[in-house]
Amino acid sequence: AWGLSPSSVQAAFLKAGISVPSRAGTPAVPRQSRRRKSVAIAYEAGQGDGAEPRRARWEPPRWREQLQRIRQMRSGRDAPVDEMGVHRCYDTSAPPETKDQVTSAAMLRLRRRGLTVDSVLQMDEESLGQIIYPVGFWRNKVKYIKQTTAILKQKYGGDIPSTVEELVQLPGVGPKMAHLAMHIAWDSVAGIAVDTHVHRISNRLQWVKKETKSPEQTRVALEEWLPRDLWKEINWLLVGFGQQTCLPVNPRCSQCLNQDICPAAKRP
């Protein structure tokens, strides 16, 4: 069918190192050669576009319905993240950085002291620690703030970097905060900001193809299938949902609109 002579077929087998005995001038194909082998298919001119066939993108079942119900539950925008999240913890004329109740209070105290690169650089570590306490790991964060502020002064003229790659190089800044900073400071959606709430809920809803062990694994898994126009929304949506309903311990499944379609729901 391909216009190959028997001798050409035999030569091809011999080149591949397969011994093919001949009988009456016709190559005898070994029985095992009937088994299909995984080979790359090269399109000939005029057959296809030369690209591999596109695979159907994996996505979790009923995720759109689950998402819409979460939107409905979050329509009041009355979770801690809505009042004291990162987007609420900064002045429009000053840099961001924070997290909910405790960190929001720390940010307020810092702003009262004058939250600028120069003021932080002039502040000693003990004074800075007293201001941000009782933020978790406050001693480490004092060091991170001082180191980061010095870098911002020296390398960025008192501003913050405008790429995720540069942001995660700053002391104490991980992917979640880097993506939040990109969203809020630069209005750029470079990826999904995944914290413990987003990580937990994504696994409970099985929005990941297989269970993930860390927020960063969850971010990669979500970005493989979640439409990009939802990346900016998903953080605040799931964080608030996790603070009010899908709690880390004893989730309020009886109050959740997704109880009947959630794989992890505790049903009565």
Coordinates of C-alpha atoms in Angstrom, one line a residue, residues 2-253:
W2 CA 3.0 2.3 0.6
G3 CA 4.7 1.3 -2.6
L4 CA 7.6 -0.6 -0.9
S5 CA 9.1 -3.7 -2.5
P6 CA 9.7 -6.8 -0.4
S7 CA 13.4 -6.2 -0.6
S8 CA 12.9 -2.7 0.8
V9 CA 10.9 -4.1 3.7
Q10 CA 13.6 -6.7 4.4
A11 CA 16.3 -4.1 4.3
A12 CA 14.5 -1.9 6.7
F13 CA 14.1 -4.8 9.2
L14 CA 17.8 -5.7 8.8
K15 CA 18.8 -2.1 9.5
A16 CA 16.8 -2.2 12.7
G17 CA 18.7 -5.3 13.8
I18 CA 15.8 -7.7 13.2
S19 CA 16.7 -11.1 11.6
V20 CA 14.1 -11.9 8.9
P21 CA 14.5 -15.2 7.2
S22 CA 13.4 -15.4 3.5
R23 CA 11.4 -18.0 1.8
A24 CA 10.8 -18.0 -1.9
G25 CA 12.1 -14.5 -2.1
T26 CA 9.4 -13.1 0.3
P27 CA 10.4 -11.8 3.7
A28 CA 8.8 -13.6 6.6
V29 CA 7.6 -11.1 9.2
P30 CA 8.1 -12.5 12.7
R31 CA 4.9 -13.2 14.6
Q32 CA 5.8 -10.7 17.4
S33 CA 6.1 -7.8 14.9
R34 CA 2.3 -7.7 14.8
R35 CA 2.3 -6.1 18.2
R36 CA 1.9 -2.3 17.9
K37 CA 4.8 -0.2 18.9
S38 CA 4.6 3.4 20.2
V39 CA 6.1 5.4 17.4
A40 CA 5.9 9.1 16.5
I41 CA 3.8 9.7 13.3
A42 CA 5.3 12.1 10.9
Y43 CA 2.7 13.7 8.6
E44 CA 3.4 13.7 4.9
A45 CA 2.8 16.8 2.9
G46 CA -0.8 17.6 2.7
Q47 CA -1.8 15.3 5.6
G48 CA -2.7 17.3 8.7
D49 CA -0.7 20.4 9.9
G50 CA 2.3 18.5 11.2
A51 CA 1.3 18.9 14.8
E52 CA 0.4 16.2 17.3
P53 CA -3.3 15.6 17.8
R54 CA -4.6 17.8 20.6
R55 CA -5.6 16.0 23.8
A56 CA -8.8 16.9 25.5
R57 CA -7.9 19.1 28.5
W58 CA -8.7 17.4 31.8
E59 CA -11.1 19.3 34.1
P60 CA -13.0 18.2 37.2
P61 CA -16.6 17.2 36.8
R62 CA -19.3 19.8 37.7
W63 CA -16.6 22.4 38.6
R64 CA -18.6 25.2 37.0
E65 CA -21.6 24.4 39.1
Q66 CA -19.5 24.2 42.2
L67 CA -17.9 27.5 41.4
Q68 CA -21.2 29.3 40.8
R69 CA -22.5 28.0 44.1
I70 CA -19.4 29.3 45.9
R71 CA -19.9 32.7 44.3
Q72 CA -23.4 32.7 45.6
M73 CA -22.2 31.9 49.1
R74 CA -19.6 34.6 48.9
S75 CA -21.9 37.2 47.4
G76 CA -22.1 39.0 50.8
R77 CA -18.4 39.7 50.7
D78 CA -18.3 39.6 54.5
A79 CA -15.4 37.2 55.2
P80 CA -12.3 38.4 57.0
V81 CA -10.4 38.4 53.7
D82 CA -12.9 40.9 52.3
E83 CA -12.4 43.4 55.1
M84 CA -8.7 42.8 56.0
G85 CA -7.1 41.0 53.1
V86 CA -4.1 42.1 51.2
H87 CA -6.2 44.3 48.9
R88 CA -7.5 46.2 52.0
C89 CA -4.2 46.5 53.8
Y90 CA -2.4 49.1 51.8
D91 CA -2.6 52.8 51.0
T92 CA -3.0 53.6 47.3
S93 CA 0.2 55.7 47.8
A94 CA 2.2 53.1 49.7
P95 CA 3.4 49.5 49.2
P96 CA 1.2 46.4 50.1
E97 CA 1.8 43.3 52.2
T98 CA -0.3 41.5 54.7
K99 CA -3.0 39.0 55.8
D100 CA -6.3 39.3 57.5
Q101 CA -7.0 40.3 61.1
V102 CA -3.6 40.1 62.9
T103 CA -1.6 41.3 59.9
S104 CA -4.1 44.0 59.1
A105 CA -3.7 45.4 62.6
A106 CA 0.1 45.3 62.2
M107 CA -0.1 47.1 58.9
L108 CA -2.2 49.8 60.5
R109 CA 0.4 50.3 63.2
L110 CA 3.2 50.4 60.6
R111 CA 1.3 53.0 58.5
R112 CA 0.9 55.2 61.6
R113 CA 4.7 55.2 62.0
G114 CA 5.1 56.1 58.3
L115 CA 5.3 53.0 56.1
T116 CA 8.0 54.0 53.6
V117 CA 11.2 52.4 52.6
D118 CA 13.2 55.1 54.3
S119 CA 11.3 54.9 57.6
V120 CA 11.6 51.1 57.8
L121 CA 15.3 51.3 57.1
Q122 CA 15.8 53.9 59.9
M123 CA 13.8 51.7 62.3
D124 CA 15.7 49.3 64.6
E125 CA 14.7 45.7 64.6
E126 CA 13.4 45.8 68.2
S127 CA 11.0 48.7 67.4
L128 CA 9.9 47.0 64.2
G129 CA 9.2 43.7 66.2
Q130 CA 7.1 45.6 68.7
I131 CA 5.0 47.0 65.9
I132 CA 4.3 43.8 64.0
Y133 CA 3.9 41.5 67.0
P134 CA 1.9 39.1 67.3
V135 CA 2.1 38.3 63.6
G136 CA 3.2 34.7 63.2
F137 CA 7.0 34.2 63.1
W138 CA 7.4 37.9 63.8
R139 CA 11.1 37.6 64.6
N140 CA 11.9 36.1 61.2
K141 CA 9.6 38.6 59.5
V142 CA 11.4 41.5 61.1
K143 CA 14.6 40.3 59.4
Y144 CA 12.8 39.7 56.1
I145 CA 11.3 43.2 56.2
K146 CA 14.6 44.9 56.9
Q147 CA 16.5 42.9 54.2
T148 CA 13.7 43.3 51.6
T149 CA 13.5 47.1 52.3
A150 CA 17.2 47.5 51.8
I151 CA 17.0 45.6 48.4
L152 CA 14.0 47.7 47.3
K153 CA 16.0 50.8 48.1
Q154 CA 19.2 49.7 46.4
K155 CA 17.9 47.8 43.4
Y156 CA 14.4 49.2 42.6
G157 CA 14.5 52.8 43.7
G158 CA 12.1 52.2 46.6
D159 CA 9.5 50.5 44.4
I160 CA 8.8 46.7 44.2
P161 CA 9.7 44.3 41.4
S162 CA 7.2 43.9 38.6
T163 CA 7.8 40.2 37.8
V164 CA 7.1 37.1 39.8
E165 CA 10.6 35.9 39.2
E166 CA 12.1 39.0 40.9
L167 CA 9.5 39.1 43.7
V168 CA 10.2 35.5 44.9
Q169 CA 13.9 36.5 45.2
L170 CA 13.0 38.9 48.0
P171 CA 13.6 37.5 51.5
G172 CA 10.4 35.9 52.8
V173 CA 8.4 36.3 49.6
G174 CA 6.9 33.0 48.2
P175 CA 4.8 32.3 45.1
K176 CA 1.5 33.2 46.8
M177 CA 2.5 36.6 47.9
A178 CA 4.3 37.2 44.6
H179 CA 1.2 36.6 42.6
L180 CA -0.9 38.7 45.0
A181 CA 1.6 41.5 44.6
M182 CA 1.3 41.2 40.8
H183 CA -2.5 41.3 41.0
I184 CA -2.7 44.2 43.4
A185 CA 0.4 46.4 42.7
W186 CA 0.8 45.8 39.0
D187 CA -2.7 44.7 37.9
S188 CA -1.1 41.7 36.2
V189 CA -2.4 38.2 36.4
A190 CA 0.8 36.1 36.2
G191 CA -0.6 33.1 38.0
I192 CA -3.0 31.9 40.8
A193 CA -2.2 32.9 44.4
V194 CA -2.7 29.7 46.4
D195 CA -2.6 29.7 50.2
T196 CA -3.7 27.0 52.6
H197 CA -7.4 27.7 52.0
V198 CA -7.2 27.4 48.2
H199 CA -5.0 24.4 48.6
R200 CA -7.4 22.6 51.0
I201 CA -10.6 23.4 49.1
S202 CA -9.1 22.5 45.7
N203 CA -8.3 19.0 47.1
R204 CA -11.7 18.6 48.8
L205 CA -13.5 19.5 45.6
Q206 CA -11.1 17.4 43.6
W207 CA -10.2 20.3 41.5
V208 CA -6.7 18.7 41.1
K209 CA -6.2 15.6 39.0
K210 CA -4.5 13.9 41.9
E211 CA -4.0 14.9 45.5
T212 CA -1.4 17.7 46.0
K213 CA 0.8 18.0 49.0
S214 CA 1.6 21.7 49.0
P215 CA 0.0 25.0 47.9
E216 CA 2.7 25.3 45.1
Q217 CA 1.7 21.9 43.7
T218 CA -1.9 23.0 43.8
R219 CA -1.1 26.2 41.9
V220 CA 0.5 24.3 39.1
A221 CA -2.3 21.8 39.0
L222 CA -5.0 24.5 38.9
E223 CA -3.2 26.5 36.2
E224 CA -3.2 23.5 33.9
W225 CA -7.0 23.5 33.5
L226 CA -8.7 26.5 35.1
P227 CA -9.5 29.2 32.5
R228 CA -7.1 32.1 32.8
D229 CA -9.9 34.7 33.2
L230 CA -10.7 33.1 36.6
W231 CA -7.2 33.1 38.0
K232 CA -7.6 36.5 39.6
E233 CA -11.0 35.7 41.2
I234 CA -10.2 32.3 42.6
N235 CA -8.0 33.4 45.5
W236 CA -10.3 35.8 47.3
L237 CA -13.3 33.6 46.5
L238 CA -11.9 30.4 48.0
V239 CA -10.1 32.1 50.9
G240 CA -13.3 33.7 52.1
F241 CA -15.2 30.4 51.6
G242 CA -12.5 28.6 53.6
Q243 CA -12.8 31.2 56.4
Q244 CA -16.5 31.0 56.7
T245 CA -17.7 27.6 55.5
C246 CA -15.1 25.1 54.3
L247 CA -13.1 25.4 57.6
P248 CA -9.9 23.4 58.1
V249 CA -11.4 21.5 61.0
N250 CA -15.1 20.7 61.2
P251 CA -16.2 22.2 57.9
R252 CA -19.8 23.5 57.9
C253 CA -21.0 21.1 55.2

